[in-house]
Short mmCIF file of C-alpha atoms in Angstrom, two decimals:
data_model
loop_
_atom_site.label_atom_id
_atom_site.label_comp_id
_atom_site.label_asym_id
_atom_site.label_seq_id
_atom_site.Cartn_x
_atom_site.Cartn_y
_atom_site.Cartn_z
CA HIS A 1 22.37 -12.74 10.20
CA LEU A 2 21.67 -14.39 13.55
CA GLN A 3 24.72 -16.62 13.20
CA LEU A 4 26.94 -13.62 12.53
CA GLN A 5 25.42 -11.67 15.41
CA ASN A 6 25.88 -14.57 17.83
CA LEU A 7 29.49 -14.92 16.74
CA SER A 8 29.89 -11.20 17.38
CA LEU A 9 28.60 -11.58 20.94
CA ILE A 10 30.90 -14.52 21.66
CA LEU A 11 33.93 -12.67 20.40
CA SER A 12 32.99 -9.51 22.29
CA ASP A 13 32.61 -11.35 25.62
CA ARG A 14 36.02 -12.98 25.86
CA PRO A 15 38.10 -12.21 22.76
CA THR A 16 41.50 -12.56 24.41
CA ASP A 17 40.68 -16.10 25.56
CA TYR A 18 40.44 -17.31 21.99
CA LEU A 19 42.04 -14.97 19.49
CA SER A 20 44.81 -12.44 19.15
CA SER A 21 43.73 -8.84 18.61
CA SER A 22 44.92 -8.97 15.00
CA THR A 23 42.89 -12.11 14.26
CA LEU A 24 39.90 -10.58 16.05
CA ARG A 25 40.00 -7.49 13.87
CA HIS A 26 40.17 -9.59 10.71
CA THR A 27 37.30 -11.80 11.94
CA TYR A 28 35.08 -8.79 12.54
CA PHE A 29 36.00 -7.41 9.14
CA LEU A 30 35.06 -10.71 7.47
CA MET A 31 31.73 -10.80 9.32
CA HIS A 32 30.71 -7.33 8.13
CA HIS A 33 31.99 -8.08 4.65
CA LEU A 34 29.77 -11.18 4.38
CA LEU A 35 26.76 -9.43 5.88
CA ALA A 36 27.07 -6.45 3.58
CA ARG A 37 27.41 -8.70 0.53
CA ALA A 38 24.28 -10.62 1.54
CA GLN A 39 22.30 -7.38 1.73
CA ALA A 40 23.63 -6.24 -1.64
CA LEU A 41 21.93 -9.19 -3.34
CA VAL A 42 18.52 -7.54 -2.79
CA PRO A 43 17.57 -5.51 -5.91
CA LEU A 44 17.87 -1.83 -5.13
CA GLU A 45 15.47 -0.72 -7.83
CA THR A 46 12.40 -2.07 -6.00
CA SER A 47 12.69 0.42 -3.15
CA THR A 48 14.24 3.75 -2.30
CA ALA A 49 14.22 3.12 1.45
CA PRO A 50 16.56 0.85 3.41
CA SER A 51 14.97 -2.12 5.15
CA THR A 52 15.40 -3.26 8.73
CA SER A 53 18.03 -5.77 7.68
CA TYR A 54 20.10 -3.03 6.06
CA ARG A 55 20.01 -1.06 9.28
CA THR A 56 21.06 -4.14 11.23
CA ALA A 57 24.10 -4.46 9.03
CA CYS A 58 24.79 -0.78 9.46
CA THR A 59 24.51 -1.03 13.25
CA LEU A 60 27.05 -3.83 13.33
CA ILE A 61 29.39 -1.87 11.15
CA ARG A 62 29.08 1.22 13.29
CA ASP A 63 30.34 -0.74 16.31
CA ASN A 64 33.83 -0.06 14.95
CA ARG A 65 34.52 3.02 12.87
CA LEU A 66 37.58 1.47 11.30
CA LEU A 67 35.40 -1.24 9.81
CA VAL A 68 33.07 1.31 8.24
CA GLN A 69 36.00 2.79 6.37
CA ARG A 70 37.25 -0.59 5.24
CA CYS A 71 33.83 -1.71 4.03
CA ASN A 72 33.31 1.47 2.03
CA PHE A 73 36.73 1.03 0.48
CA LEU A 74 36.03 -2.62 -0.27
CA TYR A 75 32.95 -1.77 -2.36
CA ARG A 76 34.36 1.20 -4.18
CA SER A 77 34.38 -0.79 -7.42
CA LYS A 78 30.85 -2.13 -6.89
CA PRO A 79 28.38 0.78 -7.17
CA LYS A 80 25.22 -1.11 -6.19
CA GLU A 81 26.70 -2.56 -3.03
CA ARG A 82 28.36 0.73 -2.09
CA THR A 83 25.11 2.63 -2.67
CA MET A 84 23.26 0.24 -0.39
CA LEU A 85 25.79 0.67 2.40
CA GLN A 86 25.65 4.43 2.10
CA ALA A 87 21.84 4.41 2.13
CA ALA A 88 21.86 2.20 5.23
CA GLN A 89 24.04 4.65 7.11
CA GLN A 90 21.52 7.49 6.58
CA PRO A 91 18.78 7.61 9.26
CA PHE A 92 15.24 7.50 7.89
CA ASP A 93 13.84 11.04 7.75
CA VAL A 94 10.14 10.68 8.59
CA ASN A 95 9.39 14.39 8.19
CA SER A 96 10.92 14.57 4.72
CA TYR A 97 9.10 11.38 3.68
CA ASN A 98 5.73 12.70 4.87
CA THR A 99 6.26 16.11 3.32
CA GLU A 100 6.98 14.57 -0.07
CA ARG A 101 4.14 12.04 0.28
CA LEU A 102 1.60 14.76 1.09
CA ARG A 103 2.85 16.91 -1.77
CA LEU A 104 2.45 14.07 -4.26
CA ASP A 105 -0.95 13.10 -2.83
CA GLU A 106 -2.24 16.64 -3.22
CA GLN A 107 -0.81 16.82 -6.73
CA ALA A 108 -2.66 13.62 -7.65
CA ARG A 109 -5.92 14.89 -6.14
CA ASP A 110 -5.59 18.19 -7.98
CA GLY A 111 -5.24 16.24 -11.19
CA MET A 112 -8.31 14.14 -10.43
CA ARG A 113 -10.36 17.26 -9.66
CA THR A 114 -9.36 18.78 -12.98
CA GLN A 115 -10.17 15.58 -14.86
CA LEU A 116 -13.53 15.25 -13.09
CA ALA A 117 -14.49 18.83 -13.97
CA ARG A 118 -13.52 18.20 -17.59
CA ASP A 119 -15.51 14.95 -17.74
CA GLU A 120 -18.57 16.56 -16.17
CA ALA A 121 -18.46 19.33 -18.74
CA SER A 122 -18.21 16.77 -21.56
CA GLU A 123 -21.12 14.77 -20.17
CA ARG A 124 -23.30 17.87 -19.95
CA SER A 125 -22.64 18.75 -23.56
CA LEU A 126 -22.80 15.18 -24.88
CA PRO A 127 -24.29 12.59 -22.45
CA GLY A 128 -22.60 9.21 -22.64
CA SER A 129 -19.44 10.55 -24.18
CA VAL A 130 -17.23 9.81 -21.17
CA ALA A 131 -16.66 6.17 -20.23
CA GLY A 132 -16.94 5.64 -16.49
CA ALA A 133 -18.70 8.96 -15.80
CA TRP A 134 -21.31 7.06 -13.80
CA LYS A 135 -18.59 5.91 -11.39
CA TRP A 136 -17.55 9.49 -10.66
CA ALA A 137 -21.18 10.46 -10.06
CA LEU A 138 -21.55 7.75 -7.41
CA ARG A 139 -18.24 8.60 -5.76
CA LYS A 140 -19.07 12.29 -5.60
CA GLN A 141 -22.48 11.65 -4.03
CA ILE A 142 -20.87 9.56 -1.30
CA TRP A 143 -18.05 12.06 -0.68
CA ASP A 144 -20.47 15.01 -0.56
CA PHE A 145 -22.76 13.20 1.84
CA MET A 146 -19.98 12.17 4.22
CA GLU A 147 -18.71 15.75 4.38
CA ALA A 148 -22.16 17.32 4.74
CA LYS A 149 -23.19 14.93 7.54
CA ASP A 150 -19.77 15.11 9.26
CA ILE A 151 -19.32 11.35 8.96
CA ALA A 152 -15.83 11.86 7.60
CA ARG A 153 -12.69 12.04 9.68
CA PHE A 154 -9.18 13.33 9.05
CA PRO A 155 -7.83 13.76 6.42
CA ARG A 156 -10.49 16.15 5.15
CA PRO A 157 -12.09 16.68 2.74
CA VAL A 158 -12.60 13.07 1.70
CA HIS A 159 -13.05 13.89 -1.99
CA HIS A 160 -10.62 11.95 -4.20
CA ARG A 161 -9.49 9.82 -1.26
CA ILE A 162 -10.43 6.49 0.24
CA PRO A 163 -12.61 8.29 2.80
CA ASN A 164 -11.79 7.95 6.47
CA PHE A 165 -14.96 7.61 8.50
CA VAL A 166 -16.40 7.69 11.98
CA ASN A 167 -15.93 4.37 13.83
CA ALA A 168 -13.42 2.99 11.34
CA ASP A 169 -11.72 1.37 14.35
CA ILE A 170 -14.93 -0.49 15.21
CA ALA A 171 -15.21 -1.78 11.65
CA ALA A 172 -11.58 -2.92 11.86
CA GLN A 173 -12.27 -4.82 15.08
CA ARG A 174 -15.32 -6.46 13.51
CA LEU A 175 -13.12 -7.53 10.58
CA ALA A 176 -10.55 -8.98 12.99
CA ASP A 177 -13.28 -11.18 14.46
CA LEU A 178 -13.88 -12.90 11.11
CA PRO A 179 -12.71 -16.52 11.07
CA GLU A 180 -10.82 -15.82 7.83
CA PHE A 181 -8.84 -13.07 9.55
CA ARG A 182 -8.11 -15.19 12.62
CA SER A 183 -6.73 -18.03 10.49
CA ALA A 184 -4.74 -15.83 8.10
CA GLN A 185 -0.97 -15.69 8.43
CA VAL A 186 -0.24 -13.00 5.83
CA VAL A 187 -2.66 -10.13 5.24
CA LYS A 188 -2.32 -7.50 2.51
CA VAL A 189 -3.83 -4.15 3.55
CA ASN A 190 -4.07 -0.90 1.58
CA PRO A 191 -2.08 2.06 2.95
CA ASP A 192 -5.04 4.45 3.44
CA THR A 193 -6.00 6.08 6.75
CA PRO A 194 -9.35 4.30 7.40
CA GLN A 195 -7.54 0.95 7.34
CA LYS A 196 -4.80 1.99 9.79
CA MET A 197 -6.46 0.09 12.65
CA VAL A 198 -6.69 -2.99 10.41
CA ARG A 199 -2.93 -2.81 9.86
CA GLN A 200 -2.39 -2.46 13.59
CA LEU A 201 -4.56 -5.49 14.36
CA VAL A 202 -2.63 -7.53 11.79
CA LEU A 203 0.61 -6.74 13.61
CA THR A 204 -0.69 -7.12 17.17
CA ARG A 205 -2.22 -10.51 16.30
CA ASP A 206 1.25 -11.76 15.28
CA LYS A 207 0.50 -11.88 11.58
CA VAL A 208 2.60 -10.65 8.67
CA LEU A 209 1.47 -7.36 7.15
CA LEU A 210 1.94 -6.78 3.43
CA THR A 211 1.26 -3.24 2.28
CA PRO A 212 2.14 -1.27 -0.87
CA GLN A 213 3.89 2.06 -1.05
CA PRO A 214 1.25 4.73 -1.82
CA ARG A 215 0.43 4.68 -5.55
CA LEU A 216 3.38 2.29 -6.02
CA ARG A 217 5.41 5.37 -6.81
CA THR A 218 8.38 4.95 -4.43
CA GLY A 219 8.70 1.22 -4.62
CA PHE A 220 6.70 -1.97 -4.40
CA PHE A 221 5.29 -3.92 -1.46
CA SER A 222 6.79 -3.92 2.02
CA ARG A 223 6.50 -6.67 4.60
CA LEU A 224 6.29 -6.11 8.35
CA SER A 225 5.89 -8.39 11.33
CA ARG A 226 5.83 -7.82 15.06
CA SER A 227 9.62 -8.21 15.21
CA SER A 228 10.25 -5.50 12.60
CA PHE A 229 10.06 -2.57 15.02
CA PRO A 230 10.28 -1.72 18.74
CA LEU A 231 7.05 -2.15 20.71
CA GLU A 232 6.76 1.56 21.40
CA ASP A 233 6.78 2.29 17.63
CA LEU A 234 3.65 0.26 16.84
CA ASN A 235 1.54 3.31 15.98
CA GLU A 236 4.20 4.67 13.64
CA ALA A 237 4.71 1.26 12.01
CA CYS A 238 1.07 1.33 10.87
CA THR A 239 1.57 4.54 8.85
CA SER A 240 2.99 4.92 5.34
CA ALA A 241 6.15 6.47 6.76
CA GLY A 242 6.46 3.67 9.31
CA VAL A 243 6.14 1.04 6.61
CA ALA A 244 8.92 2.72 4.65
CA LYS A 245 11.02 3.05 7.81
CA PHE A 246 10.59 -0.40 9.35
CA GLY A 247 9.36 -2.59 6.50
CA GLU A 248 11.28 -5.07 4.40
CA PRO A 249 10.97 -4.16 0.71
CA LEU A 250 9.97 -7.11 -1.45
CA SER A 251 11.13 -7.88 -4.95
CA LEU A 252 9.09 -9.40 -7.76
CA ASP A 253 10.82 -12.71 -7.04
CA THR A 254 9.83 -12.86 -3.38
CA LYS A 255 7.99 -16.07 -2.59
CA ILE A 256 5.02 -15.24 -0.41
CA LYS A 257 1.46 -16.47 0.04
CA VAL A 258 -1.19 -13.91 0.94
CA ASP A 259 -4.17 -15.34 2.83
CA LEU A 260 -6.43 -12.28 2.95
CA ILE A 261 -6.70 -8.97 1.08
CA VAL A 262 -8.18 -5.83 2.65
CA VAL A 263 -9.02 -2.88 0.40
CA GLY A 264 -10.53 0.55 0.94
CA SER A 265 -13.57 1.74 -1.00
CA SER A 266 -15.60 4.80 -1.82
CA CYS A 267 -18.76 2.71 -2.16
CA VAL A 268 -19.80 -0.93 -2.61
CA ASP A 269 -22.85 -2.84 -3.77
CA PRO A 270 -23.89 -5.46 -1.19
CA THR A 271 -25.46 -7.92 -3.61
CA SER A 272 -22.88 -8.04 -6.40
CA GLY A 273 -19.73 -7.10 -4.49
CA ALA A 274 -19.02 -4.43 -7.11
CA ARG A 275 -16.64 -1.84 -5.65
CA LEU A 276 -15.55 1.66 -6.54
CA GLY A 277 -12.29 3.02 -5.15
CA LYS A 278 -11.06 6.59 -5.48
CA GLY A 279 -10.61 6.29 -9.24
CA GLU A 280 -6.89 5.72 -9.81
CA GLY A 281 -6.93 1.94 -10.25
CA PHE A 282 -4.04 1.10 -7.93
CA ALA A 283 -5.93 -1.55 -5.94
CA GLU A 284 -6.52 -3.38 -9.23
CA LEU A 285 -2.86 -3.07 -10.27
CA GLU A 286 -1.70 -4.36 -6.88
CA TYR A 287 -4.10 -7.29 -7.20
CA GLY A 288 -2.81 -8.07 -10.70
CA ILE A 289 0.82 -7.99 -9.58
CA LEU A 290 0.10 -10.36 -6.69
CA ARG A 291 -1.67 -12.74 -9.10
CA TRP A 292 1.37 -12.68 -11.40
CA MET A 293 3.65 -13.42 -8.44
CA GLY A 294 1.51 -16.41 -7.47
CA ALA A 295 0.89 -14.87 -4.04
CA ILE A 296 -2.89 -15.07 -4.47
CA ASP A 297 -5.45 -16.81 -6.64
CA GLU A 298 -9.10 -16.34 -7.54
CA ASN A 299 -10.15 -17.87 -4.20
CA THR A 300 -8.22 -15.40 -2.02
CA LEU A 301 -10.81 -13.50 0.02
CA VAL A 302 -11.12 -9.76 -0.66
CA VAL A 303 -12.61 -7.69 2.19
CA THR A 304 -13.40 -3.98 2.49
CA THR A 305 -14.14 -1.86 5.55
CA VAL A 306 -16.52 1.08 4.98
CA HIS A 307 -19.10 3.18 6.79
CA ASP A 308 -22.72 2.05 6.50
CA CYS A 309 -23.51 5.05 4.29
CA GLN A 310 -20.99 3.76 1.74
CA VAL A 311 -23.02 0.58 1.26
CA LEU A 312 -25.30 1.27 -1.70
CA GLU A 313 -28.82 0.06 -2.19
CA PRO A 314 -28.72 -3.45 -3.72
CA GLY A 315 -28.41 -3.30 -7.49
CA THR A 316 -27.32 0.35 -7.59
CA ILE A 317 -24.25 -0.61 -9.62
CA ASP A 318 -25.04 -2.11 -13.00
CA VAL A 319 -22.59 -5.01 -13.10
CA SER A 320 -22.65 -5.01 -16.89
CA LYS A 321 -20.77 -1.71 -16.73
CA MET A 322 -17.96 -3.10 -14.58
CA LEU A 323 -14.67 -3.61 -16.40
CA GLU A 324 -12.51 -6.71 -16.57
CA HIS A 325 -9.80 -5.17 -14.34
CA ASP A 326 -12.26 -4.26 -11.54
CA VAL A 327 -11.82 -6.29 -8.35
CA PRO A 328 -15.09 -7.22 -6.57
CA VAL A 329 -15.22 -7.79 -2.81
CA ASP A 330 -16.32 -10.96 -1.07
CA VAL A 331 -17.03 -9.39 2.33
CA ILE A 332 -18.13 -5.88 3.37
CA VAL A 333 -17.48 -4.91 7.00
CA THR A 334 -19.02 -1.79 8.52
CA PRO A 335 -19.12 -0.60 12.14
CA THR A 336 -22.52 -2.31 12.52
CA GLN A 337 -22.56 -5.36 10.25
CA VAL A 338 -20.78 -7.96 8.15
CA ILE A 339 -22.13 -8.53 4.64
CA ARG A 340 -21.05 -11.55 2.61
CA THR A 341 -21.74 -10.62 -0.98
CA ASN A 342 -21.40 -14.10 -2.48
CA THR A 343 -20.14 -12.29 -5.56
CA THR A 344 -20.08 -14.09 -8.86
CA LEU A 345 -18.15 -11.32 -10.62
CA PRO A 346 -14.82 -12.58 -11.99
CA LYS A 347 -11.56 -11.28 -10.56
CA PRO A 348 -8.70 -10.31 -12.88
CA SER A 349 -6.31 -13.17 -13.57
CA GLY A 350 -3.25 -10.93 -13.59
CA ILE A 351 -2.03 -7.67 -15.07
CA LEU A 352 -4.14 -6.69 -18.06
CA TRP A 353 -1.40 -5.20 -20.19
CA HIS A 354 -3.80 -4.48 -23.06
CA LYS A 355 -5.68 -2.11 -20.72
CA LEU A 356 -2.61 -0.38 -19.28
CA SER A 357 -1.84 2.85 -21.11
CA PRO A 358 1.77 3.86 -21.83
CA GLN A 359 1.18 6.97 -19.73
CA LYS A 360 0.06 4.98 -16.67
CA LEU A 361 2.88 2.51 -17.15
CA GLY A 362 5.33 5.38 -17.21
CA GLN A 363 4.27 6.38 -13.69
CA ILE A 364 5.02 3.04 -12.03
CA ARG A 365 8.58 1.79 -12.12
CA VAL A 366 7.90 -1.70 -10.85
CA LEU A 367 5.46 -2.31 -13.73
CA GLN A 368 8.01 -1.03 -16.22
CA GLN A 369 10.56 -3.49 -14.83
CA LEU A 370 8.07 -6.34 -14.87
CA LYS A 371 7.02 -5.63 -18.46
CA GLU A 372 10.63 -5.49 -19.64
CA ARG A 373 11.36 -8.75 -17.82
CA ILE A 374 8.39 -10.63 -19.28
CA GLU A 375 9.14 -9.36 -22.78
CA ARG A 376 12.77 -10.41 -22.43
CA GLU A 377 11.74 -13.92 -21.30
CA MET A 378 9.06 -14.26 -24.00
CA GLY A 379 11.17 -12.75 -26.75
CA SER A 380 8.22 -10.67 -27.90
CA LYS A 381 6.39 -7.49 -26.98
CA LEU A 382 3.40 -7.44 -24.64
CA PRO A 383 0.27 -5.63 -25.79
CA THR A 384 -0.17 -2.01 -24.76
CA GLY A 385 -3.34 -0.22 -23.80
CA PRO A 386 -4.69 2.83 -25.58
CA ASP A 387 -3.20 6.23 -24.90
CA GLU A 388 -4.85 8.33 -22.24
CA THR A 389 -4.52 11.90 -21.08
CA LEU A 390 -3.50 11.69 -17.45
CA PRO A 391 -4.86 14.46 -15.22
CA PRO A 392 -2.44 17.38 -15.09
CA SER A 393 -1.59 19.23 -11.90
CA ALA A 394 -4.05 21.99 -11.15
CA ALA A 395 -4.46 24.84 -8.71
CA ARG A 396 -5.50 23.61 -5.31
CA GLY A 397 -9.17 23.90 -4.58
CA LYS A 398 -11.77 22.67 -2.13
CA PRO A 399 -14.65 20.54 -3.36
CA PRO A 400 -18.09 21.27 -1.97
CA GLY A 401 -18.89 19.89 1.43
CA GLY A 402 -18.33 20.63 5.08
CA ARG A 403 -15.13 20.41 7.04
CA GLY A 404 -16.46 19.62 10.47
CA ARG A 405 -14.79 17.92 13.35
CA GLY A 406 -15.43 14.46 11.99
CA GLY A 407 -16.13 13.02 15.39
CA GLY A 408 -19.89 13.09 15.81
CA GLY A 409 -21.43 12.65 12.38
CA SER A 410 -24.70 10.96 11.83
CA SER A 411 -24.55 7.43 10.53
CA ARG A 412 -27.77 7.90 8.55
CA ARG A 413 -28.15 9.02 5.00
CA THR A 414 -31.80 9.97 5.37
CA GLY A 415 -33.31 12.61 7.61
CA SER A 416 -35.82 10.24 9.22
CA GLY A 417 -33.27 8.56 11.48
CA SER A 418 -34.43 5.10 10.45
CA GLY A 419 -32.75 2.45 8.38
CA SER A 420 -29.19 1.17 8.27
CA GLY A 421 -27.60 4.33 6.91
CA ARG A 422 -27.20 2.73 3.49
CA ALA A 423 -27.02 5.05 0.50
CA GLN A 424 -30.44 5.52 -1.03
CA ARG A 425 -31.23 5.58 -4.70
CA GLY A 426 -34.70 6.15 -6.09
CA SER A 427 -36.35 7.37 -9.22
CA GLY A 428 -35.52 10.94 -8.28
CA GLY A 429 -31.93 10.22 -7.37
CA ARG A 430 -30.27 9.73 -4.01
CA SER A 431 -31.89 11.02 -0.84
CA GLY A 432 -29.70 13.41 1.07
CA PRO A 433 -27.57 16.21 -0.35
CA GLN A 434 -27.01 16.27 -4.08
#
């Protein structure tokens, strides 16, 4: 691309000194033809948004309207290439992207609320009948407490989210001071709000940011670096819409090495490193895909940033109940401390197809493509997980808990004002609101 752009500048400066106008027009046409063909080699099915490189090609083409017409005509018989050129010529609509993202997020949360209510009813009538019910109980206690004590920040309420929390920016800065972060070149960070400052620090420290599209529903991973966007757009580049707008979509064949993984959590156990997310399993799927790609291995450090109240009392999580797809964390970073868990829990070696239900697989296009590809190469079918009833959409509702300002919440889980703010668990249950 740089060679073609440099040639463009040379020809634009003094074209008449070197070439006739007819030769110049044909040279420009050839340049845009080659550039457009190079972009068309990137698989379209891994992303619905054009990358920065597509827009670069489009900008060059727009320098001469005649060339736009010729390029479109040239690819009339090649649908994929023509589609890419047409997509590149459409400006990225941030408002439409955010509107659709918020709609789908709320739909997913509605479904989780409905499923949680159903599971709670089943547990009341027949204790032990719902696998993983204990995870939802822990999540709900944390979410309720953060809302009641106004520890949460926008977006509210934090139920069925990776909860944003007071002083998330301080936790991010503490993470950035870790030697593992300073030495990392490529950092994968989840797309949730509490880790926005982490994503910003990755970019401002001249590292490469790898982040997934939310719930992997619109694509795969996107890659950003400091050169991917104008300086004044740094804040936007750290959002989901900014990643879609400025990022370079990756394919399953992209060769990349990830040095550090940052995940969000609802709660974590400081002694075992056992982690609970918001309950959808996407962090585990993303981890499995990266293992399959060879981008990470079992030694790649996994870090989470949370509020102190999200750090459970040691041993709260019974590790024998953790599942083989669960990803433990090596380091917990809060606004006040860094905890190295020295976890001995195994990390998944890849995608556990025997655990992935057909219904979940049907929601994620990149996994469908990967499964078809592996089966084609193996010449045999991969195992399939048991069927599951995915949460349906439900009427919007508000879970219990406050909706305060989110700016001045207490960092303590107990009323005494002493201790580290860690979640308490005793014989009578957790101190604080139930």
